Coordinates of C-alpha atoms and ligand atoms in Angstrom, one line a residue:
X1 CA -10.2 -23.0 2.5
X2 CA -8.7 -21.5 5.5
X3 CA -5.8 -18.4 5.2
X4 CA -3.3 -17.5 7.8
X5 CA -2.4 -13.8 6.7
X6 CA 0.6 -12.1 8.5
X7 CA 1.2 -8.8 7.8
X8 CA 3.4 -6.3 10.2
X9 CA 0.1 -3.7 9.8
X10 CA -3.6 -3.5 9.5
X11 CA -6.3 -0.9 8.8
X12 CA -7.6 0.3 11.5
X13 CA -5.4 -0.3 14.3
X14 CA -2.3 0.1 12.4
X15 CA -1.5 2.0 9.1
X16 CA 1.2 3.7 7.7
X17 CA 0.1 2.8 4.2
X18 CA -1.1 1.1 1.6
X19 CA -0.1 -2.3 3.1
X20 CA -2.2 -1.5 5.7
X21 CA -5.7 -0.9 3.7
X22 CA -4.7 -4.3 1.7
X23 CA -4.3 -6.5 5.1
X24 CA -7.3 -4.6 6.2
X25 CA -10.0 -5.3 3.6
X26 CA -8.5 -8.2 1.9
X27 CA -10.2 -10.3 4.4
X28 CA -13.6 -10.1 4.1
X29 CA -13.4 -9.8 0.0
X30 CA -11.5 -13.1 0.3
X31 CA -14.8 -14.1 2.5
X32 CA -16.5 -13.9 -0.1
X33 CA -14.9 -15.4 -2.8
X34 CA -14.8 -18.8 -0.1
X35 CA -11.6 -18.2 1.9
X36 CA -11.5 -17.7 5.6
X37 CA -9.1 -15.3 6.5
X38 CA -7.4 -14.7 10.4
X39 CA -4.5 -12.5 10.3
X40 CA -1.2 -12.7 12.4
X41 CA 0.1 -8.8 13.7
X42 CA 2.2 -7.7 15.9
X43 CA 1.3 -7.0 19.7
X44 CA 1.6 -3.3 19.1
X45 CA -0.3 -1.3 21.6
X46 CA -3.3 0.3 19.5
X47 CA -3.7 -3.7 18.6
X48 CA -3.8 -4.9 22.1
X49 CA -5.9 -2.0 23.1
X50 CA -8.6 -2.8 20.2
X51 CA -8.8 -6.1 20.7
X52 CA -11.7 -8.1 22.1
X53 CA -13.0 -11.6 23.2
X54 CA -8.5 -12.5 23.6
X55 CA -7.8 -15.3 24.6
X56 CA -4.3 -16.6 25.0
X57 CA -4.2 -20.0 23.1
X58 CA -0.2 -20.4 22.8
X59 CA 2.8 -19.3 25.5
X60 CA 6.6 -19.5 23.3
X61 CA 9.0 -19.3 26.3
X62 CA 11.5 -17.1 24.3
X63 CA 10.8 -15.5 21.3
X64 CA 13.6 -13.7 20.4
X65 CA 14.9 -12.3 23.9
X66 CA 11.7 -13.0 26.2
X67 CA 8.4 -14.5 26.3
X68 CA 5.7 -14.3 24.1
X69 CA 1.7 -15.4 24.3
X70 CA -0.6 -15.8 21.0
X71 CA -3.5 -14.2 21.4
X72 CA -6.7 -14.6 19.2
X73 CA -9.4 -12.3 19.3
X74 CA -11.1 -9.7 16.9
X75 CA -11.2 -6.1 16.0
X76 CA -13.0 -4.2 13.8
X77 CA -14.3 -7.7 12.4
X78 CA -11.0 -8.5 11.7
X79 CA -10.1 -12.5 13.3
X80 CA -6.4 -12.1 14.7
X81 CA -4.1 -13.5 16.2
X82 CA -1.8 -11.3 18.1
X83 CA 2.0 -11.9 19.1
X84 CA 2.0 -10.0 22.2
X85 CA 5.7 -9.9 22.9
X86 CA 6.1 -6.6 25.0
X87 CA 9.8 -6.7 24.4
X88 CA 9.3 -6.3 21.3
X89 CA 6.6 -5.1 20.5
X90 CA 5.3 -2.9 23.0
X91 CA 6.8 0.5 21.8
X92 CA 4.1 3.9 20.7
X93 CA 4.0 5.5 17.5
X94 CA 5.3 4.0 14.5
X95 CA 5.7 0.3 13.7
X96 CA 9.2 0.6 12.7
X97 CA 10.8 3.8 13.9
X98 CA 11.6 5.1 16.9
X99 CA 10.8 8.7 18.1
X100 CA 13.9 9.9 16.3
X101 CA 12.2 9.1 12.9
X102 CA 14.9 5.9 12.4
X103 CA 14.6 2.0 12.3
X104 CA 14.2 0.7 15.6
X105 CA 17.6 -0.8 15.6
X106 CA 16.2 -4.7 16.8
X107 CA 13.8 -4.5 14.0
X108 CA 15.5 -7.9 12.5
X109 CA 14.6 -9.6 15.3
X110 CA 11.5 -8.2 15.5
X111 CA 9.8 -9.2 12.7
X112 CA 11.7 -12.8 12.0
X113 CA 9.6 -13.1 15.7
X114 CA 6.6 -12.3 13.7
X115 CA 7.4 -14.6 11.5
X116 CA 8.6 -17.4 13.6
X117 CA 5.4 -17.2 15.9
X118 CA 3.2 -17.2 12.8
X119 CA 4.9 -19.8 11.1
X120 CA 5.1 -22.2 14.7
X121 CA 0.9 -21.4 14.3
X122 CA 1.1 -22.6 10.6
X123 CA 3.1 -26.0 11.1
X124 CA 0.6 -26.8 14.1
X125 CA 1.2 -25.9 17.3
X126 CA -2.2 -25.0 18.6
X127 CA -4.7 -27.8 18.8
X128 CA -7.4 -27.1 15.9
X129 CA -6.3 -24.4 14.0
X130 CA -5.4 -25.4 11.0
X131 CA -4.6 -24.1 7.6
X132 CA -3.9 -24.4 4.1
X133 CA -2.2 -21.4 2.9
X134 CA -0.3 -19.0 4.7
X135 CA -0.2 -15.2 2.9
X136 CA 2.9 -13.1 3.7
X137 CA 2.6 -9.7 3.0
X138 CA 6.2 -7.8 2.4
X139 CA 9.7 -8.2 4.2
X140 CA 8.2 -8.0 7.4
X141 CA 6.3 -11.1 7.2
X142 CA 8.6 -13.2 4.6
X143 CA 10.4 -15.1 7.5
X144 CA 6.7 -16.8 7.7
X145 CA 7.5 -18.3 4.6
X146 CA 11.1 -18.8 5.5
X147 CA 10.3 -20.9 8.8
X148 CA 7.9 -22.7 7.1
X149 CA 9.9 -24.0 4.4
X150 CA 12.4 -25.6 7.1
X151 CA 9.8 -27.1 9.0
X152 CA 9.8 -31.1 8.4
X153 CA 6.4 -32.0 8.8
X154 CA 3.2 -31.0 6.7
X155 CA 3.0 -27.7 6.2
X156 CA 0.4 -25.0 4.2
X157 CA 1.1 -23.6 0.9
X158 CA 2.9 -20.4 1.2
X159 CA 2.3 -17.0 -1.1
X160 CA 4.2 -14.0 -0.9
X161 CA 2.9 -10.7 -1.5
X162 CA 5.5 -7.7 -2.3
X163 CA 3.6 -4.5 -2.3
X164 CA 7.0 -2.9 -2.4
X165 CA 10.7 -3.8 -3.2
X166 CA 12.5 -1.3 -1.7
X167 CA 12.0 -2.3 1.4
X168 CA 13.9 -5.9 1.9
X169 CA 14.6 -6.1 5.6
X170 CA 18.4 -6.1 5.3
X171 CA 20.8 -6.5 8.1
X172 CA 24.4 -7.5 9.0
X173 CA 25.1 -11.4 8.5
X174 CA 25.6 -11.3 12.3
X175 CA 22.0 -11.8 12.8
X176 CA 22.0 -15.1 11.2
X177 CA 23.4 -17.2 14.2
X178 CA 19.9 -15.5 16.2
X179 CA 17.6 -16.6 13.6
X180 CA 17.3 -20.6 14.9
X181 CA 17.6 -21.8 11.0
X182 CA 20.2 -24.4 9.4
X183 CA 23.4 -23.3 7.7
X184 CA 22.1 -23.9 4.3
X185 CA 19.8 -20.8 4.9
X186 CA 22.3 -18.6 4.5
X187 CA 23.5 -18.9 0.5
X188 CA 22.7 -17.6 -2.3
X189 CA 19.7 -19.4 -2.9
X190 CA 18.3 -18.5 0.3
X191 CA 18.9 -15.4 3.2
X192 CA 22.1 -14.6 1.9
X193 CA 22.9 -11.1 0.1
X194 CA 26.3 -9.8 -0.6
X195 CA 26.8 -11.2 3.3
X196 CA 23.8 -9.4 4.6
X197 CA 20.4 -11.5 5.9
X198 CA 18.1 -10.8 3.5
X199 CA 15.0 -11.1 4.7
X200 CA 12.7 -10.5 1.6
X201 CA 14.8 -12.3 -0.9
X202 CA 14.5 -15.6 1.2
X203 CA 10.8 -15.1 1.4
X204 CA 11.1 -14.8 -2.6
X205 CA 13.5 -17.9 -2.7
X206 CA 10.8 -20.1 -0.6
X207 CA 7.9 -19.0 -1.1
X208 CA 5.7 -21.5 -3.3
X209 CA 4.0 -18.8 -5.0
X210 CA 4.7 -15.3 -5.1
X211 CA 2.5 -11.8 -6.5
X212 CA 3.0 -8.6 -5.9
X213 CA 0.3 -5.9 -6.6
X214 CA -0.4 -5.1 -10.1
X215 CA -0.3 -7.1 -13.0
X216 CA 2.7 -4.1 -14.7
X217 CA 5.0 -4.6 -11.6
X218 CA 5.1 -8.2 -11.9
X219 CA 6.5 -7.4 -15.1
X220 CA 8.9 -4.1 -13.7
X221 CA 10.3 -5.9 -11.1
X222 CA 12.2 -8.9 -13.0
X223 CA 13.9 -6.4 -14.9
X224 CA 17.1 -4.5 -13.9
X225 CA 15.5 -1.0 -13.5
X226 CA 13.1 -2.2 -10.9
X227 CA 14.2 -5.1 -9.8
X228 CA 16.3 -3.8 -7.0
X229 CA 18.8 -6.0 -6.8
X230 CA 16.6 -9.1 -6.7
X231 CA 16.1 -8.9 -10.8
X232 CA 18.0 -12.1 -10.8
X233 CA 16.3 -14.6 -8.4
X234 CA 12.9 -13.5 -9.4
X235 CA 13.5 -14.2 -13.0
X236 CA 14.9 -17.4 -11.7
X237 CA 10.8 -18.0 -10.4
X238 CA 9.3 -16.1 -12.7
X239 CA 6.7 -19.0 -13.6
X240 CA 5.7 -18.5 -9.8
X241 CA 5.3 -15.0 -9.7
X242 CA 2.1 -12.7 -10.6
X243 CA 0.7 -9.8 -10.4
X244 CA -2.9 -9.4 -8.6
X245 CA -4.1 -5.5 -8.3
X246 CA -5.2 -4.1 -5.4
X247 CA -8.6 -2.8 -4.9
X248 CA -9.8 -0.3 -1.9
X249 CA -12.7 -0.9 0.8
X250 CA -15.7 0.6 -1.1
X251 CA -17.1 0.9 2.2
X252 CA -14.2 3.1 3.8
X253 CA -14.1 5.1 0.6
X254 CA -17.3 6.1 -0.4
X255 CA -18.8 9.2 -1.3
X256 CA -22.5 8.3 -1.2
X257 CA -22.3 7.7 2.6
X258 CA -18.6 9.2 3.8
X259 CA -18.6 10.7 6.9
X260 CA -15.6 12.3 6.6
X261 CA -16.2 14.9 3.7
X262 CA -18.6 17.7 3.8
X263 CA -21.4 16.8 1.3
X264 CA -22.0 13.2 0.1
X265 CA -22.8 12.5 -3.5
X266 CA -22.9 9.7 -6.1
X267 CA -22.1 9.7 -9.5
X268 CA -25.7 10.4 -10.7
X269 CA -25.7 13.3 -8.6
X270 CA -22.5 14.9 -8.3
X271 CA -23.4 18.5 -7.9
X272 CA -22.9 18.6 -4.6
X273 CA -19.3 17.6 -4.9
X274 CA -18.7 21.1 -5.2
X275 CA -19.7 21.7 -1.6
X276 CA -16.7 19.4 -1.0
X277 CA -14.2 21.9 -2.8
X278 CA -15.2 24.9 -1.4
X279 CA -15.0 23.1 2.4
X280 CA -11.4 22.2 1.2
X281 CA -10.2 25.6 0.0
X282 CA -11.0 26.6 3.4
X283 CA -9.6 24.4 5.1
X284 CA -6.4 24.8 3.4
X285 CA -6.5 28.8 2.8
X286 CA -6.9 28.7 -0.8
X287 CA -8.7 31.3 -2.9
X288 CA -12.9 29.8 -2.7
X289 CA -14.5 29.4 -6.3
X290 CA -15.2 26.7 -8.6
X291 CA -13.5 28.4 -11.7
X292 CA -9.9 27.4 -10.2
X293 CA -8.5 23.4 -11.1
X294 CA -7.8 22.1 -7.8
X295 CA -5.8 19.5 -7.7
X296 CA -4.9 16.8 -4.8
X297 CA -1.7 15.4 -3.3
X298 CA -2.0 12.6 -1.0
X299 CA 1.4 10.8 -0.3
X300 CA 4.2 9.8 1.8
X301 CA 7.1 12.3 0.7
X302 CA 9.6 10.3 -0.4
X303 CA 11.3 9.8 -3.5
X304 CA 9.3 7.2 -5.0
X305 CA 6.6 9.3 -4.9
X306 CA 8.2 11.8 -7.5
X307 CA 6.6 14.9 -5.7
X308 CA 10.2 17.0 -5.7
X309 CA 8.9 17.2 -9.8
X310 CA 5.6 18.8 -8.2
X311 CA 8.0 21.5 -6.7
X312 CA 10.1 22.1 -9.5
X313 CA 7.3 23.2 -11.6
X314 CA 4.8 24.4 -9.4
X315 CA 5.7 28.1 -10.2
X316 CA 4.3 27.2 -13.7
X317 CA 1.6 25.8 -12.8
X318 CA 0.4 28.0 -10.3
X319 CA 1.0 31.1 -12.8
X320 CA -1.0 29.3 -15.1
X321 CA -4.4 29.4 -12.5
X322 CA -4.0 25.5 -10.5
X323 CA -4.5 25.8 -7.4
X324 CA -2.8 22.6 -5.0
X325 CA -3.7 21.1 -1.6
X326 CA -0.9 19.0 -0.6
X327 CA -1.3 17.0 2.6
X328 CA 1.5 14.5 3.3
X329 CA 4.7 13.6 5.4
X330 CA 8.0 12.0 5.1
X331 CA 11.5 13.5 4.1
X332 CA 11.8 16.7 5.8
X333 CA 14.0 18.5 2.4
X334 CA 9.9 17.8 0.7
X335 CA 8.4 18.9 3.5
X336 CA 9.9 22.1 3.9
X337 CA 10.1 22.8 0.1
X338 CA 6.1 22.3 0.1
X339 CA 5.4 24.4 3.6
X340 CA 7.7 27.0 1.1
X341 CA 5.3 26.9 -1.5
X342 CA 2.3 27.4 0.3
X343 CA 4.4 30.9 2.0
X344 CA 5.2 31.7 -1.6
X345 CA 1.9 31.1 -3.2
X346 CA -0.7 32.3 -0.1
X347 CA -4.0 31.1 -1.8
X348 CA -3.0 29.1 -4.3
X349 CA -1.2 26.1 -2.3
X350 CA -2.5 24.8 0.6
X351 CA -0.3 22.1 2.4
X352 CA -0.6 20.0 5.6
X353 CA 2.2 18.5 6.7
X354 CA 1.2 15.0 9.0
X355 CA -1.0 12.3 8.6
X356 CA -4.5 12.7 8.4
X357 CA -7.0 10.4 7.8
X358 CA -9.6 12.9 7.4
X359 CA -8.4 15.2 5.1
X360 CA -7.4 12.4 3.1
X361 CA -11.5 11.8 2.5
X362 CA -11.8 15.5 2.2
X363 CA -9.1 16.1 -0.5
X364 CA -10.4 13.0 -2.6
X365 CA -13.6 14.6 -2.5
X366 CA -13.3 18.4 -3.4
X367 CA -9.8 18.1 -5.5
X368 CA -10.9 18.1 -9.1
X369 CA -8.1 16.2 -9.8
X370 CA -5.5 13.8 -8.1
X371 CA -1.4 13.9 -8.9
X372 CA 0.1 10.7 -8.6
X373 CA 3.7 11.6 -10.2
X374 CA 5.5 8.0 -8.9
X375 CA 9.0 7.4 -10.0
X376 CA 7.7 3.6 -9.0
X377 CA 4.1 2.4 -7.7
X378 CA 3.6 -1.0 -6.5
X379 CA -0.1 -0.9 -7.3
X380 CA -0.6 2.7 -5.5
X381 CA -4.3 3.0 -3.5
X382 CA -4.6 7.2 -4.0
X383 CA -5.4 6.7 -7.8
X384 CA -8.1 4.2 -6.9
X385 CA -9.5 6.3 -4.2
X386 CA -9.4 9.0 -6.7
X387 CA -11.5 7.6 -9.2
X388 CA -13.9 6.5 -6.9
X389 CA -15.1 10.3 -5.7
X390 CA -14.7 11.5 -9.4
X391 CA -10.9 13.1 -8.4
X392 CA -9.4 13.5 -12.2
X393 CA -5.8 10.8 -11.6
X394 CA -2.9 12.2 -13.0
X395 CA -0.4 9.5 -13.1
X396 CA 2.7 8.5 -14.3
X397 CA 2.8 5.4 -16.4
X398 CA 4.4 2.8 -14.3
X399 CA 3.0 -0.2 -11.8
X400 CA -0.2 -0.4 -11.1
X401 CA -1.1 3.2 -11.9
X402 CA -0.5 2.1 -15.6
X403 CA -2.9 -0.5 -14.9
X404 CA -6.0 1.3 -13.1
X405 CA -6.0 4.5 -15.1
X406 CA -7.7 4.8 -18.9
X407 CA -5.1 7.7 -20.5
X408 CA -7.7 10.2 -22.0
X409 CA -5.4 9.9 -25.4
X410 CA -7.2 10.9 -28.3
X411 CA -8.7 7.6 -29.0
X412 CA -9.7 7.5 -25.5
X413 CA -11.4 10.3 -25.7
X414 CA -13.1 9.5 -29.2
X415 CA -14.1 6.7 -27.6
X416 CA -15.4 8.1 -24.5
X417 CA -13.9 5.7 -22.1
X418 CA -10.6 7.8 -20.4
X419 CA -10.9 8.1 -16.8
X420 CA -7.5 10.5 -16.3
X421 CA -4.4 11.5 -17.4
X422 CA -1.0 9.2 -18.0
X423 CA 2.6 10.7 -18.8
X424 CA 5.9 9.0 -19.4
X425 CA 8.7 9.2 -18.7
X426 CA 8.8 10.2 -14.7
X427 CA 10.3 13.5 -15.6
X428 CA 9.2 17.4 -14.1
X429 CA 9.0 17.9 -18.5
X430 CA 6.6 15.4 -18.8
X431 CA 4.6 16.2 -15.3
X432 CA 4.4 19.7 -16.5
X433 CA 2.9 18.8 -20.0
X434 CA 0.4 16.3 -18.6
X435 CA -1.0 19.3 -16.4
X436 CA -1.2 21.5 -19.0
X437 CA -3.3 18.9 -21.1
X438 CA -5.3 18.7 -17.7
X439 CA -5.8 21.8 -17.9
X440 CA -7.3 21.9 -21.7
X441 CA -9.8 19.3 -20.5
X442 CA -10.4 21.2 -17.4
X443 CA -11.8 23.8 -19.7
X444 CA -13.9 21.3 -21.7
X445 CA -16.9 21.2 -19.4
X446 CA -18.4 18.4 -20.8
X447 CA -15.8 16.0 -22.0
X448 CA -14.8 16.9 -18.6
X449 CA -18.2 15.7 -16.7
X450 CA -18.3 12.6 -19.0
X451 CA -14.3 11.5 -17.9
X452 CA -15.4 12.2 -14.0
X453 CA -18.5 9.6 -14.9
X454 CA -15.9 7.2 -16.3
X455 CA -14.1 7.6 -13.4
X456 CA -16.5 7.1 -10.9
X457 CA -17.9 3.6 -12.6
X458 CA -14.5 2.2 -12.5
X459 CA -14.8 -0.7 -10.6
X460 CA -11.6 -0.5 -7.9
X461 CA -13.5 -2.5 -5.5
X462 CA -11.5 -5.8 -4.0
X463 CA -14.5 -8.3 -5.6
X464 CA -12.6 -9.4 -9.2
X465 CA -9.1 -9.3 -7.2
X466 CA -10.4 -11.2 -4.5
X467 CA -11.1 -14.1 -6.4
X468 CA -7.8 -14.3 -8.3
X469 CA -6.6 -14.5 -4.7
X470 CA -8.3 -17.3 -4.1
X471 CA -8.1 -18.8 -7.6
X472 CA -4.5 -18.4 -6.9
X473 CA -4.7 -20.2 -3.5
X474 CA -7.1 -23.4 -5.1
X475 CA -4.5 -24.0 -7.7
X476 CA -1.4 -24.3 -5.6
X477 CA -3.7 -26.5 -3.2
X478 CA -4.4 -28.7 -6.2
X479 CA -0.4 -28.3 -7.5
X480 CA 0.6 -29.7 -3.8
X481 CA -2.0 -32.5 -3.6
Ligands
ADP1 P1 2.1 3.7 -0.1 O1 1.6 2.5 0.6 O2 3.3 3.5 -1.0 O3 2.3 4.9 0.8 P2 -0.5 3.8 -1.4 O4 -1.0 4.7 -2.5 O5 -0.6 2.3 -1.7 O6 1.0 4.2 -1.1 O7 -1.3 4.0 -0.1 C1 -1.2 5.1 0.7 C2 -2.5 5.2 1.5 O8 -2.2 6.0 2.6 C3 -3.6 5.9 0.8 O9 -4.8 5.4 1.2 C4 -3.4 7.4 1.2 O10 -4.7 8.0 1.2 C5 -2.9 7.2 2.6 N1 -2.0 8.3 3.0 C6 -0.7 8.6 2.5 N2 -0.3 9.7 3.1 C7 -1.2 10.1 4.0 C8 -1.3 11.3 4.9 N3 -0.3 12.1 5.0 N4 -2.5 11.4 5.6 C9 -3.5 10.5 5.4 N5 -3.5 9.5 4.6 C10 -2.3 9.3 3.9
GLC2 C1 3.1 -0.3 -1.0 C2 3.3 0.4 -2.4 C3 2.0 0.8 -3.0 C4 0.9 -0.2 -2.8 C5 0.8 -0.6 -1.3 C6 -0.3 -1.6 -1.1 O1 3.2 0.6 0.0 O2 4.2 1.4 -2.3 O3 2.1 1.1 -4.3 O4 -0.4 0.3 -3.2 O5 2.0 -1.1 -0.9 O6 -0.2 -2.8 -1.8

């Protein structure tokens, strides 16, 4: 079975998130389980400058305002193809803002080239490459499956993957006319939102399958809470849509052999985890010694993430001995309420504002524990990460964090089998009472050691997710035969 990916990011040449370490390791797990993966991107410069063996195997004449050539190649063992459109594509930085932090303002354009380009590959166009399912992953790749659909002649299967709902793609109805698609498009089966181009919700309308990232948002989303505003249509398809979690690279993340940290360990010999927390308390200026609970923050800092409820208690917990290391960027309200915490709690919060691979590895592997306080979490990768170096998760109960964390409730913990801590609702009340609880275990050396060994044999490799994947795949290959 052969899978043309397209996905607007990919670890390692381009990552602003999760999405990124999903398009990036995906591939070779689906390898495995006996589908071929190459990926469609974006030219973006740190893909173009990684790239090896191109060669140009399609010209379009006008993609979207000038020319464009497909390029395939490989980096980082990764098989791409590459739109390299230098109108649009060829801009530093970040993928989707410009330097002052806002949405490029073509990015409609933009990425309905991505998925025109990918989609012209899909129906065709180049002699010899053929597949038989094309995999979108989010809003930036659903005009893929939105091309696709209007193509006449045979075309692949098409899945969707949301890894998050908030972000649809939306822009004026004037775009429409630009897109190159019939009329009928735009309704309310198809593009068409309260006027708008939609370009997520006509991925969702077309798609033949779609899945988002954990089993508990599949659910989340076709209700009205979480459903943001596309509740409706995907209740209308909700025998088509599932929910596969997400796993992490085991290879990236891995404490036996990680570069990135201080001290390496394995769960049979963990002691020199502790290496890793004293390496971090310098690095972030906090008070050295083992006795303090350090806990973790990686995140984007927004308000999904629910960290403003971190800075409305952290008083407490601070006064209470927890010690923080925050690393993290986004909305700059967080980001100056956590550089003020760090003034007004000098060895007890550390916080690095930016984005840091790096000390991402080195928090997951001297933080005792990890807070992932999410209002709403697609699948959420930190939590997996976490449990992988033996990082305690704190999570709230929503998406996939409800689905890859064992709640050390008291039949949990009778039963040995918790790997970290759940709380409910999404509220600073709750936050604050799941740390304290932390805390109680914190102090419980051993029931402590036996949740970190939990943890750490959690399997959140990609292998079991992999192969739903391609289950998933085989059975709408059979539906369309
Ligand atoms: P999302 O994609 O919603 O941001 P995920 O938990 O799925 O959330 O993935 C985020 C990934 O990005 C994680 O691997 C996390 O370690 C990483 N990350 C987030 N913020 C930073 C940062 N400031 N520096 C380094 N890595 C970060
Ligand atoms: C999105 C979601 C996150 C998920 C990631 C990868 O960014 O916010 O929960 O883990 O995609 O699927």
């Amino acid at each position: 079975m052969r899978v043309l990916a397209v996905a607007s990011e990919i670890f390692p040449l381009v990552k602003t998130g999760g999405l990124a370490e999903v398009t990036g390791a995906l591939p070779l797990a689906l390898g495995s389980a006996g589908a071929e993966t190459t990926t469609v991107v974006p030219g973006f410069p740190a893909v173009l400058d990684a790239l090896s063996n191109a060669t140009a195997v399609h010209r379009f004449a006008d993609l979207f305002g000038g020319p464009a050539t497909m390029l395939r190649g490989s980096a980082a063992g990764l098989d791409l193809l590459v739109v390299e459109a230098p109108h649009l594509y060829a801009r530093d930085g970040n993928p989707y803002l410009g330097p002052d932090r806002q949405e490029w303002p073509d990015n409609g354009v933009r990425f309905a080239g991505l998925g025109a380009a990918a989609a012209a590959v899909a129906a065709g166009i180049i002699p010899n490459l053929e597949y038989d399912i094309v995999h979108a992953h989010d809003w930036q790749a659903a005009m893929a499956v939105v091309y696709l659909h209007f193509h006449s002649g045979r075309r692949p299967g098409t899945v969707l993957t949301v890894h998050n709902l908030a972000f649809q793609g939306r822009y004026r109805g004037g775009l429409f006319p630009r897109l190159g698609l019939p009329q009928s498009a735009f309704s309310l089966d198809g593009l068409e939102y309260h006027g708008d181009v939609n370009m997520l919700k006509g991925g969702l309308a077309y798609a033949d399958r779609i899945t988002t990232v954990s089993p508990t948002y599949a659910r989340e989303i076709t209700g009205i809470d979480n459903g943001m505003g596309l509740d409706g249509l995907l209740r209308s398809r909700a025998d088509r849509v599932s929910g596969i979690l997400n796993g992490i690279d085991d290879t990236v993340w891995n404490p036996a052999n990680d570069t990135l940290i201080a001290a390496n360990y394995t769960r049979d010999k963990p002691a020199r985890r502790a290496i890793n927390k004293i390496a971090l308390q310098q690095r972030m200026g906090l008070d050295q010694g083992a006795e303090h609970l350090l806990v973790g923050v990686i995140s984007r800092l927004t308000s999904q993430k629910g960290l403003d409820m971190l800075v409305d208690q952290i008083d407490t917990l601070v006064a209470d001995g927890m010690q923080f290391a925050v690393l993290g960027s986004g909305d700059p309200v967080l980001e100056r309420a956590f550089v003020a915490a760090r003034e007004g709690h000098p060895g007890s919060v550390g916080c690095t504002i930016g984005y840091d691979e790096a000390l991402a590895h080195l928090i997951q592997a001297g933080a005792d524990a990890m807070l992932v306080p999410s209002r709403f979490e697609p699948c959420g990768l930190t939590q997996l990460s976490a449990l992988r170096y033996g990082a305690i998760p704190v999570v709230s109960r929503v998406g996939g964090l409800a689905d890859s964390v064992i709640d050390a409730n008291p039949a949990a913990l009778a039963a040995g089998v918790s790997t970290g801590l759940q709380f409910w609702p999404a509220t600073p009340q709750a936050l604050q009472h799941a740390m304290q609880t932390l805390l109680v275990l914190w102090r419980d050396k051993a029931n402590w050691r036996r949740m970190q060994r939990n943890a750490m044999a959690a399997d959140v490799s990609w292998r079991a997710s992999a192969r739903r994947y391609a289950a998933l795949f085989q059975s709408l290959l059979g539906d369309r035969r």
